[in-house]
Coordinates of C-alpha atoms and ligand atoms in Angstrom, one line a residue:
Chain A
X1 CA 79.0 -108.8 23.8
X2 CA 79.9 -105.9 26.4
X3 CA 78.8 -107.8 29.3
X4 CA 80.9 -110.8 27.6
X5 CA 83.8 -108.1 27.5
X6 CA 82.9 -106.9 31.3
X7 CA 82.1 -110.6 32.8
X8 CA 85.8 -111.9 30.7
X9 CA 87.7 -108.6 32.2
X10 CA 86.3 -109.4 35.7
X11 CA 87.0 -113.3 35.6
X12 CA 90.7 -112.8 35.0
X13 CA 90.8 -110.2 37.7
X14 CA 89.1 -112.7 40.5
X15 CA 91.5 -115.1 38.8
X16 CA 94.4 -112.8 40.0
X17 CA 93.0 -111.7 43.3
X18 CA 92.2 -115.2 44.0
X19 CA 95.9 -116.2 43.8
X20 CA 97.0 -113.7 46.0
X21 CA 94.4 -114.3 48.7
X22 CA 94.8 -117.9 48.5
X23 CA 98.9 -117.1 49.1
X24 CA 98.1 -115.3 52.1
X25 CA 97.1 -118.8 53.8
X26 CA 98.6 -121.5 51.8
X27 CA 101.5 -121.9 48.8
X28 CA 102.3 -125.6 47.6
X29 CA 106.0 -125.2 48.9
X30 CA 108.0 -122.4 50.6
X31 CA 107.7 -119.5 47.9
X32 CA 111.4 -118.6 49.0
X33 CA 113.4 -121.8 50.3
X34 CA 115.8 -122.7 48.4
X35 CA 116.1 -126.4 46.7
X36 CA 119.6 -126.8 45.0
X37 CA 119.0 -130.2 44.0
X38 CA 115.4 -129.3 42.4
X39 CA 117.0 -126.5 40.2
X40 CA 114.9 -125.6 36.7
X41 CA 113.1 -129.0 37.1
X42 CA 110.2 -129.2 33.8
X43 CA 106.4 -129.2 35.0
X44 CA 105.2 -132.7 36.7
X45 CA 102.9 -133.3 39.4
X46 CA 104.5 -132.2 42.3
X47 CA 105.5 -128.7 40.7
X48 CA 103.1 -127.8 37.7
X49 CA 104.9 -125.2 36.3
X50 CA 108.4 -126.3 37.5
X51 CA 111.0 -124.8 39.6
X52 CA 113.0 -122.2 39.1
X53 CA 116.6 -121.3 38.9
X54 CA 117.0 -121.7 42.9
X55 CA 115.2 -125.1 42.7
X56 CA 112.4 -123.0 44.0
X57 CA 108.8 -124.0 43.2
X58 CA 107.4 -121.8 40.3
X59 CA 103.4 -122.0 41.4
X60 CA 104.6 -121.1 44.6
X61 CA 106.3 -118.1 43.3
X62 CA 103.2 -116.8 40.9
X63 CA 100.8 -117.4 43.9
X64 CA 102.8 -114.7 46.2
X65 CA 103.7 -112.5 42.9
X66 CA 100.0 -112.0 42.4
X67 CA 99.7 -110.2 46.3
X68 CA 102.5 -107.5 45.2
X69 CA 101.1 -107.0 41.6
X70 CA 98.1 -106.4 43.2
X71 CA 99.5 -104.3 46.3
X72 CA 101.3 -102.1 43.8
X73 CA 98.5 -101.2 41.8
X74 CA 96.0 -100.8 44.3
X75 CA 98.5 -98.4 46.6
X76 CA 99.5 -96.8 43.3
X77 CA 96.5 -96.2 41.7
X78 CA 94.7 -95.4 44.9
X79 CA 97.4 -92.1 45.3
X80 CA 97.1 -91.3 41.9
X81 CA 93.5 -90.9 42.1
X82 CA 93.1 -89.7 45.4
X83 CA 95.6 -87.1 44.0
X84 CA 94.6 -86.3 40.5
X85 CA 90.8 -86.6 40.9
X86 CA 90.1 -83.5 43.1
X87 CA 93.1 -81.6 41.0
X88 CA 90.8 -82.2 37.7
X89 CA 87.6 -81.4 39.3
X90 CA 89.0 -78.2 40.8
X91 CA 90.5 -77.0 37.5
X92 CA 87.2 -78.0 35.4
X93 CA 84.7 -76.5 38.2
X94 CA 87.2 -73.2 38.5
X95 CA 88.8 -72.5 35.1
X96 CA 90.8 -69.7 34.1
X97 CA 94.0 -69.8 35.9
X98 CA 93.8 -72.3 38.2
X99 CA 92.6 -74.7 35.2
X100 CA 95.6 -73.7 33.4
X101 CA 98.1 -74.3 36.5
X102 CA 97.0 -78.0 37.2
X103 CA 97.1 -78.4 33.3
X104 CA 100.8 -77.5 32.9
X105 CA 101.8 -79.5 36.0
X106 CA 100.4 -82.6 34.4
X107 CA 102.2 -81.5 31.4
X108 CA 105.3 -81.6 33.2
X109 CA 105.0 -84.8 34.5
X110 CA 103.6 -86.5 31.9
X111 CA 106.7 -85.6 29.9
X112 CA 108.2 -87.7 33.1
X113 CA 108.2 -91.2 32.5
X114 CA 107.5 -93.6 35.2
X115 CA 110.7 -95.5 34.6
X116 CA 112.9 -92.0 35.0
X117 CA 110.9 -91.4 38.4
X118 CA 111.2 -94.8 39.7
X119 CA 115.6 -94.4 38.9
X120 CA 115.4 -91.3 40.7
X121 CA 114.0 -92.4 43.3
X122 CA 115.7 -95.6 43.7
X123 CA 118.8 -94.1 43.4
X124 CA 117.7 -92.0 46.2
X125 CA 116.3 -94.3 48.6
X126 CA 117.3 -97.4 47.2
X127 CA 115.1 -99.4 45.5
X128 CA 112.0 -101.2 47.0
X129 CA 108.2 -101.9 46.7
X130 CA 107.6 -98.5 48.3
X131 CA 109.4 -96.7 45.8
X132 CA 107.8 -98.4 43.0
X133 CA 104.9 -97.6 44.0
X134 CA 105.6 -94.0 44.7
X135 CA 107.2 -93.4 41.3
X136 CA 104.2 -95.3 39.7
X137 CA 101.7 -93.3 41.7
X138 CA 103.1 -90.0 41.3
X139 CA 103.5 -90.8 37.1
X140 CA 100.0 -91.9 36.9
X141 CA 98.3 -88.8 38.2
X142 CA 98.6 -86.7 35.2
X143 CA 95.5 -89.3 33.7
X144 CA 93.3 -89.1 36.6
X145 CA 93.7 -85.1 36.7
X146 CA 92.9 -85.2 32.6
X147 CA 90.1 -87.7 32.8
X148 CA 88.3 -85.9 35.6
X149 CA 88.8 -82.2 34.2
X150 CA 87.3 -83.3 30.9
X151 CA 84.6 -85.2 32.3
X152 CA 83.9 -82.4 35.1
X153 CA 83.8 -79.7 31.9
X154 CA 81.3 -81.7 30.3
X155 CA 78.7 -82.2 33.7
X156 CA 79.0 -78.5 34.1
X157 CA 77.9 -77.6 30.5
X158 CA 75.0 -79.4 32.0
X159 CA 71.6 -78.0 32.8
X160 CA 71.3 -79.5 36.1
X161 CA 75.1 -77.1 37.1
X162 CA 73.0 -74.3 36.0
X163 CA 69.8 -75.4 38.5
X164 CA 72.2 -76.3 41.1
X165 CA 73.9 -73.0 41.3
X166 CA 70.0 -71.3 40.8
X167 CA 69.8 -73.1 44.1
X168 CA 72.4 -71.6 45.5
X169 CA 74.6 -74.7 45.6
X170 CA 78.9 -73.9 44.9
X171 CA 82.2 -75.3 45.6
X172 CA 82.4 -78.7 47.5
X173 CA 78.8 -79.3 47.2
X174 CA 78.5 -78.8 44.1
X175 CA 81.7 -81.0 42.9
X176 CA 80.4 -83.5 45.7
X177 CA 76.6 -83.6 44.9
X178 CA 76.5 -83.5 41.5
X179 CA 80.1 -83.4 39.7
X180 CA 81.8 -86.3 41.3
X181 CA 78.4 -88.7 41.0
X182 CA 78.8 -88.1 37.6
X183 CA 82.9 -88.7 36.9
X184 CA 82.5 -91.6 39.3
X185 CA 82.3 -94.2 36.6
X186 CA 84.5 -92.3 34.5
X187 CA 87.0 -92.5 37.3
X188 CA 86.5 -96.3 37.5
X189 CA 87.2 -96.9 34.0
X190 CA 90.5 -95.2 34.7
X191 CA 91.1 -96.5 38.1
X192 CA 91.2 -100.0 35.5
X193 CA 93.3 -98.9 33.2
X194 CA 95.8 -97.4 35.7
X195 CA 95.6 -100.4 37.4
X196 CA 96.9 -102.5 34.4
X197 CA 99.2 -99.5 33.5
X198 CA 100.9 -100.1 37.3
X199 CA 101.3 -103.6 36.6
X200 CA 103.2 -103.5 33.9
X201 CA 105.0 -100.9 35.5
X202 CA 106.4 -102.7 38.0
X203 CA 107.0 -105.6 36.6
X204 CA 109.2 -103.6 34.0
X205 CA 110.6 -101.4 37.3
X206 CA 111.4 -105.3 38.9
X207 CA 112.9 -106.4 35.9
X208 CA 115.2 -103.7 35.7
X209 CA 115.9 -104.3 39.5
X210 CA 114.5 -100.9 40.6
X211 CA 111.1 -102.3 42.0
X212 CA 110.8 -105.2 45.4
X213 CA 114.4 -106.5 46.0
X214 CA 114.9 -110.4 46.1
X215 CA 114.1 -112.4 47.4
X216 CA 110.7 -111.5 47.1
X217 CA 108.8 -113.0 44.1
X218 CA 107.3 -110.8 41.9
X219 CA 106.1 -111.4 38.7
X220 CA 109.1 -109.2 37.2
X221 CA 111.8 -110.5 39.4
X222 CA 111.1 -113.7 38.3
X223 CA 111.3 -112.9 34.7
X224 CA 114.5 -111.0 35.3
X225 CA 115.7 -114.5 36.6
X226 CA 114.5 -116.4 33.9
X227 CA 116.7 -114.3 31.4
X228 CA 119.3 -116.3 32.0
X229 CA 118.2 -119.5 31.1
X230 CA 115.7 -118.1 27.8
X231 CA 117.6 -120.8 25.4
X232 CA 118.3 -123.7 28.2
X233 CA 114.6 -123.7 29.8
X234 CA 112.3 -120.8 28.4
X235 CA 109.2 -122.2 30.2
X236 CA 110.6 -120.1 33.2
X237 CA 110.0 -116.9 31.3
X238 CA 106.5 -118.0 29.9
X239 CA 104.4 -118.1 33.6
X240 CA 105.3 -114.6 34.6
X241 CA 104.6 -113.3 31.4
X242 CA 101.6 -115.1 30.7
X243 CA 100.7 -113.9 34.8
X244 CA 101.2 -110.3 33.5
X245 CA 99.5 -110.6 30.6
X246 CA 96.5 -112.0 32.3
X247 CA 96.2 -109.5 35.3
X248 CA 97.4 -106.7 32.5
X249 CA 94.2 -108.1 30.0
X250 CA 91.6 -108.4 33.0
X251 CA 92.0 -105.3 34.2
X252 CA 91.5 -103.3 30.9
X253 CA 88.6 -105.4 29.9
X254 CA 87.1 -104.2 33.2
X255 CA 87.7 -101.1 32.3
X256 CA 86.1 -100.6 29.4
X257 CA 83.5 -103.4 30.7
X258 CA 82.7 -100.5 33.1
X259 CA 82.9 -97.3 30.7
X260 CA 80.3 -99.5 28.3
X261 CA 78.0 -100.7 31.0
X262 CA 77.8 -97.3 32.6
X263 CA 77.5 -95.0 29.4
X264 CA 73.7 -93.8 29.6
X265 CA 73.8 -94.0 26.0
X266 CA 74.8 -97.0 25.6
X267 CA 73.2 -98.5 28.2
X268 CA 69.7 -97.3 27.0
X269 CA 70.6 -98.8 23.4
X270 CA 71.0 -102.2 24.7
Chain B
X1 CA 51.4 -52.4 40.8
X2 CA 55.4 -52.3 42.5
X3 CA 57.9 -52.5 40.6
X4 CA 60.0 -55.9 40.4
X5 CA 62.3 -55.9 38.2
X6 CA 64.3 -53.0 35.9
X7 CA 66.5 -53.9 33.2
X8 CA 68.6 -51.1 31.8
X9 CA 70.4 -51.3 28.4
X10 CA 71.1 -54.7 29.2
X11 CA 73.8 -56.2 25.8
X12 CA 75.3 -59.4 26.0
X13 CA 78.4 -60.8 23.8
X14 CA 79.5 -63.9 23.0
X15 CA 82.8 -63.9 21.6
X16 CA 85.7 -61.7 21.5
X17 CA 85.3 -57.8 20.9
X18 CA 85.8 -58.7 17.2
X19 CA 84.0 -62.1 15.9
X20 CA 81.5 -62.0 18.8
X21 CA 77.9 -62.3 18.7
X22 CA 75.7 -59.7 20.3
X23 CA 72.9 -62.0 22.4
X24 CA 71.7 -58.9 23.3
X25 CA 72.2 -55.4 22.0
X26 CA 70.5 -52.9 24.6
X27 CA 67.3 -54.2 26.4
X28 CA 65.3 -52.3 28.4
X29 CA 62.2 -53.0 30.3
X30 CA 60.4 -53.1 33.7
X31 CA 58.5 -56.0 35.1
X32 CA 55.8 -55.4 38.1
X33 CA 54.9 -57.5 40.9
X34 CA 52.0 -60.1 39.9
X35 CA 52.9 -59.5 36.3
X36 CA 53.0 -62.4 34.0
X37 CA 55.1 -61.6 31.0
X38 CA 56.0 -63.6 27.7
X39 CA 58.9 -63.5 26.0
X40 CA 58.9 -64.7 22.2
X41 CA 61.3 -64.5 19.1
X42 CA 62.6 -67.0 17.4
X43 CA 65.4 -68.6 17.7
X44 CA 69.1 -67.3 18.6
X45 CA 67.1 -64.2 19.1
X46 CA 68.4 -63.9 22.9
X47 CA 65.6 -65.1 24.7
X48 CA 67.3 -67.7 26.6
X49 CA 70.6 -65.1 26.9
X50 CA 68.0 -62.8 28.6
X51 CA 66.2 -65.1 31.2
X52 CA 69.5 -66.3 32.5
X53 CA 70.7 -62.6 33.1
X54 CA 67.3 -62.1 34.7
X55 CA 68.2 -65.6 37.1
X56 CA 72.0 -64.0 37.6
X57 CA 72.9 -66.6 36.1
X58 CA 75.2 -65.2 33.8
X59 CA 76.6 -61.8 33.9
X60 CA 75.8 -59.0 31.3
X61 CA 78.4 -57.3 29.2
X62 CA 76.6 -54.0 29.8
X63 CA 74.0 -52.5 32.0
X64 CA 72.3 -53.9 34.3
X65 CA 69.4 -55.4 36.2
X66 CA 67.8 -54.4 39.3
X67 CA 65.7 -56.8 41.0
X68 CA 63.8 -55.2 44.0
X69 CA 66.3 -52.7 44.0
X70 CA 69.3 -54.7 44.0
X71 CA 71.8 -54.6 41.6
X72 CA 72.0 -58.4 40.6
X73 CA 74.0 -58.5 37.6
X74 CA 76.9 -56.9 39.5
X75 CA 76.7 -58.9 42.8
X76 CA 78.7 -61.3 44.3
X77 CA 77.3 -65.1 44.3
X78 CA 77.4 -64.9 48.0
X79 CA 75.1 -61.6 48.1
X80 CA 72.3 -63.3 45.9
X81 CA 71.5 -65.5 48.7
X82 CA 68.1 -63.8 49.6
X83 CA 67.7 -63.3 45.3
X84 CA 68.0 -67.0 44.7
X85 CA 65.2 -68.2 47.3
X86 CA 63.3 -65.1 45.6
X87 CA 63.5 -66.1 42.2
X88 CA 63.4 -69.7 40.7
X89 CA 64.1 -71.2 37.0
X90 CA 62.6 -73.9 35.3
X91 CA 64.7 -75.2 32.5
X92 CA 63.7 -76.4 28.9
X93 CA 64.5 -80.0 28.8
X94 CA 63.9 -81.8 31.9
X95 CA 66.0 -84.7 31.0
X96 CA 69.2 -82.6 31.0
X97 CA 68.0 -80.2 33.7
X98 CA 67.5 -83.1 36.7
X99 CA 71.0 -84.5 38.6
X100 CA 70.6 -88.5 37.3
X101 CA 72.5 -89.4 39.8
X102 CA 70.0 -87.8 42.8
X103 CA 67.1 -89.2 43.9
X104 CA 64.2 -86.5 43.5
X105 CA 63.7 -85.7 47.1
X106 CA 67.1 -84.5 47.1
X107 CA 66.8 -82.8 44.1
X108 CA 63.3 -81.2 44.8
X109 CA 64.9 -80.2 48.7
X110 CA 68.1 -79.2 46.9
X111 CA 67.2 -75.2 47.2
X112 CA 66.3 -75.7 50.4
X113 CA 69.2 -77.3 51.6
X114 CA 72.0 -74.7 49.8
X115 CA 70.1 -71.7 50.3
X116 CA 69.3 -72.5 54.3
X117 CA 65.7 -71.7 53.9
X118 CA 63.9 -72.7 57.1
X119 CA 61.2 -75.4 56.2
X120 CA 59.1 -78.1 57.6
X121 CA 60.1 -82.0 57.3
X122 CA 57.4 -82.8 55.0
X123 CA 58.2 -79.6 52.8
X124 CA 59.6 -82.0 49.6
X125 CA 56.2 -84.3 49.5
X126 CA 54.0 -80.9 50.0
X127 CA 55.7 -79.6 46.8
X128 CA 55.7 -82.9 45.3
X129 CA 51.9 -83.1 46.1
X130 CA 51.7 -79.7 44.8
X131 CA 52.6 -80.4 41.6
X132 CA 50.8 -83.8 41.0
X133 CA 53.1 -86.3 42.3
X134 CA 53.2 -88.8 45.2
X135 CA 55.3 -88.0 48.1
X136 CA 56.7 -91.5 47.0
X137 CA 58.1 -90.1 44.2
X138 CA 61.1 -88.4 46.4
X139 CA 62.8 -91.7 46.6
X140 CA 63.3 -92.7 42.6
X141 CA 65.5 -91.4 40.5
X142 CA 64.8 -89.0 37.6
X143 CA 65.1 -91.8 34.6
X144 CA 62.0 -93.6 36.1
X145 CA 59.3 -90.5 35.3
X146 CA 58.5 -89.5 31.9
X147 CA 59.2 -86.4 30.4
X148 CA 55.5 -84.7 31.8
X149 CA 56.1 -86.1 35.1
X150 CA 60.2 -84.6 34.9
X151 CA 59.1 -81.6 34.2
X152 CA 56.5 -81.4 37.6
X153 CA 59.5 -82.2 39.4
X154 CA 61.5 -79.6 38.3
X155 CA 58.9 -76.9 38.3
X156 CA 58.6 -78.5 42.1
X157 CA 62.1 -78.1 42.8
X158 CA 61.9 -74.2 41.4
X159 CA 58.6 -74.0 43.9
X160 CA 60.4 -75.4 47.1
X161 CA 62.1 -72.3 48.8
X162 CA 59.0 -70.5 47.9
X163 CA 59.9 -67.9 45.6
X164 CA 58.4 -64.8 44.6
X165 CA 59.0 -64.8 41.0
X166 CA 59.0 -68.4 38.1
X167 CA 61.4 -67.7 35.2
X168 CA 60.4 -70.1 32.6
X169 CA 62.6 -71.2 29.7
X170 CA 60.5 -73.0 26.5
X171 CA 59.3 -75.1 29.3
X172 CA 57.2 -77.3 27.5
X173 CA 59.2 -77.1 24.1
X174 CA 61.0 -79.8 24.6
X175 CA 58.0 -82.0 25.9
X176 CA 55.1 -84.2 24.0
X177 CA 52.8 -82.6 22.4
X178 CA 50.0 -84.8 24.4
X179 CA 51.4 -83.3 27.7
X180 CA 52.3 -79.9 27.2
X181 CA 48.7 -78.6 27.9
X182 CA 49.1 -80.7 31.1
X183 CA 52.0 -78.7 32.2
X184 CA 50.9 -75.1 31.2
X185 CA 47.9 -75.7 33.0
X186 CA 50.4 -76.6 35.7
X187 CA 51.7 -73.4 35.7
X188 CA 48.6 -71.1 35.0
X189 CA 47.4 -72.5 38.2
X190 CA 50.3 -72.5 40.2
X191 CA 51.0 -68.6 39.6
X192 CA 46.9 -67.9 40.1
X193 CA 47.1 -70.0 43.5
X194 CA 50.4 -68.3 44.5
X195 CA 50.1 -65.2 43.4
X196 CA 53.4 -65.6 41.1
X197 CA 55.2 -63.1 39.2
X198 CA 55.7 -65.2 36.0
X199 CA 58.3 -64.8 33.1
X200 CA 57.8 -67.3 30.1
X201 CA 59.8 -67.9 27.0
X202 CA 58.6 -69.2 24.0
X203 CA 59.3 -69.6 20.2
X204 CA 55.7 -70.5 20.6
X205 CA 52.9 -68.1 20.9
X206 CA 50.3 -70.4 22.2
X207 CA 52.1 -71.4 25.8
X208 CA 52.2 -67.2 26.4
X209 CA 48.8 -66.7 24.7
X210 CA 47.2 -69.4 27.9
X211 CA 49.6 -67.7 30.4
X212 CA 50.7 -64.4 29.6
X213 CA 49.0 -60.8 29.9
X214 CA 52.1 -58.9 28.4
X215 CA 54.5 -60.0 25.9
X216 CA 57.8 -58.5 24.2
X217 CA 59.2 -59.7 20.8
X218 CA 63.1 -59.8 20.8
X219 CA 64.6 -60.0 17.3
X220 CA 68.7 -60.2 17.1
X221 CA 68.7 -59.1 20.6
X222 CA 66.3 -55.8 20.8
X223 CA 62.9 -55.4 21.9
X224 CA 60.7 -55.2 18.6
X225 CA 57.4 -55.2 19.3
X226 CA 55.7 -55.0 23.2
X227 CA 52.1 -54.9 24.9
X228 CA 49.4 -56.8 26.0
X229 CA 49.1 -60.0 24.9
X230 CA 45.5 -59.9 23.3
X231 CA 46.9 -56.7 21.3
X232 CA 49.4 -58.5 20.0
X233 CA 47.9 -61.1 19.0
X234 CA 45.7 -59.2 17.7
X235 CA 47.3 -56.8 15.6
X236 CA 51.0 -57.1 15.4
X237 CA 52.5 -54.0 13.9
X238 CA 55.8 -56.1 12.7
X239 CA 55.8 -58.9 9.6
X240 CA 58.1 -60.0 12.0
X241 CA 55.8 -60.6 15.3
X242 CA 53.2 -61.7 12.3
X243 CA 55.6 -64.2 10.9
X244 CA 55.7 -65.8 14.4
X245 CA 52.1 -65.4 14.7
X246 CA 51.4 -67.2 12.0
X247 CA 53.5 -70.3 13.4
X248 CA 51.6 -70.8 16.5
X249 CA 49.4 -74.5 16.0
X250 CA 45.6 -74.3 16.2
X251 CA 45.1 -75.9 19.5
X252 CA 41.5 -76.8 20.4
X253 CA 40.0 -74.6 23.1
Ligands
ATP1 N1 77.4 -69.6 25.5 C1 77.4 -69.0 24.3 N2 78.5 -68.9 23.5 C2 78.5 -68.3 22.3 N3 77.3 -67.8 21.7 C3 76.2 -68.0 22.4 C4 76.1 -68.6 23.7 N4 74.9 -68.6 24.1 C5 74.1 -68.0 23.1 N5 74.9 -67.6 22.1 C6 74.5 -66.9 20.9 O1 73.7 -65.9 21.3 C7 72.6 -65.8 20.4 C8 71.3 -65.8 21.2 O2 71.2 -67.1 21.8 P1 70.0 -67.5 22.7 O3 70.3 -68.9 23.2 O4 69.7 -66.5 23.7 O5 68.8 -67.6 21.7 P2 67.3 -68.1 22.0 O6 66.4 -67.0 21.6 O7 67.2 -68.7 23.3 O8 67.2 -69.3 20.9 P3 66.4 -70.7 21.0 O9 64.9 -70.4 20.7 O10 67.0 -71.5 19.9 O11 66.6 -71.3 22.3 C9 72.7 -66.9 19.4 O12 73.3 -66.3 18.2 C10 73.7 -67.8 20.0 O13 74.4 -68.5 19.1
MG2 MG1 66.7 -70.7 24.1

């Protein structure tokens, strides 16, 4: 049932990183040509899920979404972490002050939503994938910090912290040799989560018109376009949402895929 | 015999100045080279509280101990170099006290490696071999030994920098009762070959009876009841070193 969970969670990822590789190399048509004569055309053979609005072919347009959903949460998720990770692990492994520092800048931009950051931002440097990403990045540090403060607190309660320091071992190697081995998979199960977290995120920052300008296709470009047409052809806002939901759906079933596959406890139970 | 270790009025409390506990209330004793000493009570008596102020591995509340004349409890981390290579722990429960994520060569060579003691290659399979194990066993993790076997390669880890002095908490406690004899054993013949100044706590009379020639009784934190070992077993003056007396399991001989 957990590897079902795990094995479902990493099919619909591969399903999504599939798409964008295979965009890299081939589409069906020209993912940003437009086809006046071919405009909002139903699904048939030569265009299986239709054209859009601009006559442009819809598979093309999911195919190349899938690269910047995925570019956004792996550039996103890879700052937040690389960020909040050693920010958690300091404040577990150190305590006191410092602990309570890190704790109330989290606070503080927690109580910042993703959405505000990414307006800010746009409005400062106008709005683009780089800014989306930033804004998503900088709003999803506050769970990597949490997640690897409460998981550091509870490998330092350990015995083997209390060996390791009899041995002399402190600081980085002790956060590298035996508190980050430990977090690692905790970390992963977040990384997942933050991942599906920065794909909704920019799909909502797209829709709104703050994320990747047009004409690129993302997935929440395209279902800003389809708005227009939701009564006169509402197939063109179905694939992007379903495309969202699936990427959204794999990734937290890897998650917790991984958080049940790795949990010791669990793990020896099965 | 020279004197090792001095432990003055030694309290430790948990807690704030108002609701704490008192761990311990005002210990004092001396430990000589080459002594073996036990350390029983029962339990939330401060036994473990005591060994890890003995390891500096927490810091008293008051007083002090003096370890070769050093002033442990009061020292930096960085000035307990020399005292950490000098003085080892073994923990309770091998399953908690072992990195699951290290293979056991890394573990077992972990003091070696922090506390920049000049060794051989081959030092982690000599302790390894030391302690019953194949060399081999440096390269598995700790989830693939059983609990006897864990516990050999933690008390090889304590033994790799060499130390002068074992502090041993419950360390068979948490064991099966089929292996436990294997593992004092361990130890009684480890401290004869090495000449090992050896503290052991138990709730357990027996494991200090087999390896102990002195023994104190804490009880709330204080000293109730000290001397050798055969006296005390003996002829406890307390009902409450009898009490524990009367717990210990008649092991054949
Ligand atoms: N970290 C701590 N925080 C708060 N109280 C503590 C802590 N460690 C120990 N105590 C308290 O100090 C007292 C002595 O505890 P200690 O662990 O030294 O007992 P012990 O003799 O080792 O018991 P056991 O045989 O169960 O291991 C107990 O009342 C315990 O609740
Ligand atoms: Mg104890």
């Amino acid at each position: 049932m957990r590897k079902l969970q795990f094995y479902l969670g990493l099919a619909l990822v591969g399903l999504v990183v599939s798409a964008a590789l295979v965009s890299l190399v081939w589409t069906p048509y020209d993912p940003l040509q437009v086809v006046p004569a071919d405009r909002l055309l139903g699904p048939s053979p030569a265009h299986p899920f239709g054209t859009d609005g601009f006559g442009i072919d819809i598979a093309s347009r999911l195919l190349v979404g899938a690269r910047y959903c995925l570019l956004v949460g792996i550039v996103s998720v890879t700052l937040a972490a690389l960020v909040g990770v050693p920010l958690g692990i300091l404040a577990g492994q150190v305590g006191g002050w410092v602990s309570e520092v890190v704790m109330r800048l989290t606070d503080i931009v927690y109580a910042l939503p993703a959405l505000l950051l990414a307006i800010l931002l746009a409005a400062i440097f106008g709005g683009s994938t780089l800014t989306a990403m930033a804004a998503i990045g900088v709003a999803t540090v506050p769970a990597f910090a949490r997640t690897a403060r409460a998981g550091t607190l509870q490998v330092m309660a350990a015995d083997y912290v209390l060996a390791a320091r009899a041995c002399g071992t402190r600081g980085v190697a002790l956060a590298a040799r035996h508190i980050w081995p430990n977090i690692a998979a905790l970390a992963g199960v977040q990384a997942s989560i933050g991942f599906a977290m920065a794909i909704l995120a920019e799909a909502a920052l797209g829709y709104l018109g703050l994320g990747t300008p047009r004409p690129t296709p993302t997935w929440g470009t395209m279902l800003r376009d389809s708005q227009e047409f939701l009564f006169t052809a509402p197939l063109q806002a179905l694939w992007p949402g379903l495309a969202i939901a699936v990427a959204v759906l794999g990734f937290n079933l890897l998650g917790d895929g991984i958080r049940d596959l790795t949990d010791p406890r669990l793990r020896e139970a099965s | 015999m020279a004197e090792l270790y001095r432990v003055e009025s030694l309290c430790r409390r948990f807690g704030g100045a108002a609701a704490g506990v008192d761990a311990l209330a005002g210990v004092d004793f001396q430990i000589a080279a080459g002594e073996r000493l036990g350390i029983v009570g029962e339990s939330g008596s401060g036994k473990t509280t005591l060994v890890r102020l003995l390891a500096a591995l927490d810091r008293p509340t008051s007083g002090r101990v003096v370890f070769d004349g050093m002033d442990t409890s009061n020292a930096p981390e960085s000035a307990l170099r020399r005292f950490r290579a000098r003085v080892q722990p073994v923990f309770q429960d091998p399953r908690s006290s072992l990195n699951p994520r290290m293979r056991v060569g890394d573990i077992v060579g972990e003091p070696l490696r922090s506390l920049r003691v000049a060794h051989t290659s081959g030092r982690v399979g000599e302790v390894l071999a030391d302690v019953g194990l194949e060399p081999e066993a440096g390269k598995r993790y700790p989830h693939e030994f059983s609990g006897g076997q864990r516990q050999r390669i933690a008390i090889a880890r304590a033994l790799a920098p060499e130390p002068q002095v074992l502090i041993a908490d419950e360390p068979v406690s948490a064991l099966d009762v089929l292996v436990r004899g294997q593992i004092v054993q361990l130890l009684a013949d480890l401290v004869a070959t090495r000449r090992l100044t050896l503290i052991v706590v138990s709730h357990d009379l027996s494991v200090v009876r087999d390896l102990c020639e002195r023994a104190m009784v804490l009880r709330q934190g204080k000293i109730v009841e000290r001397g050798p070992v055969g006296q005390l077993l003996a002829g406890p003056r307390s009902e409450y070193a009898r009490s524990l007396l009367a717990a210990i399991p008649e092991l054949p001989e």
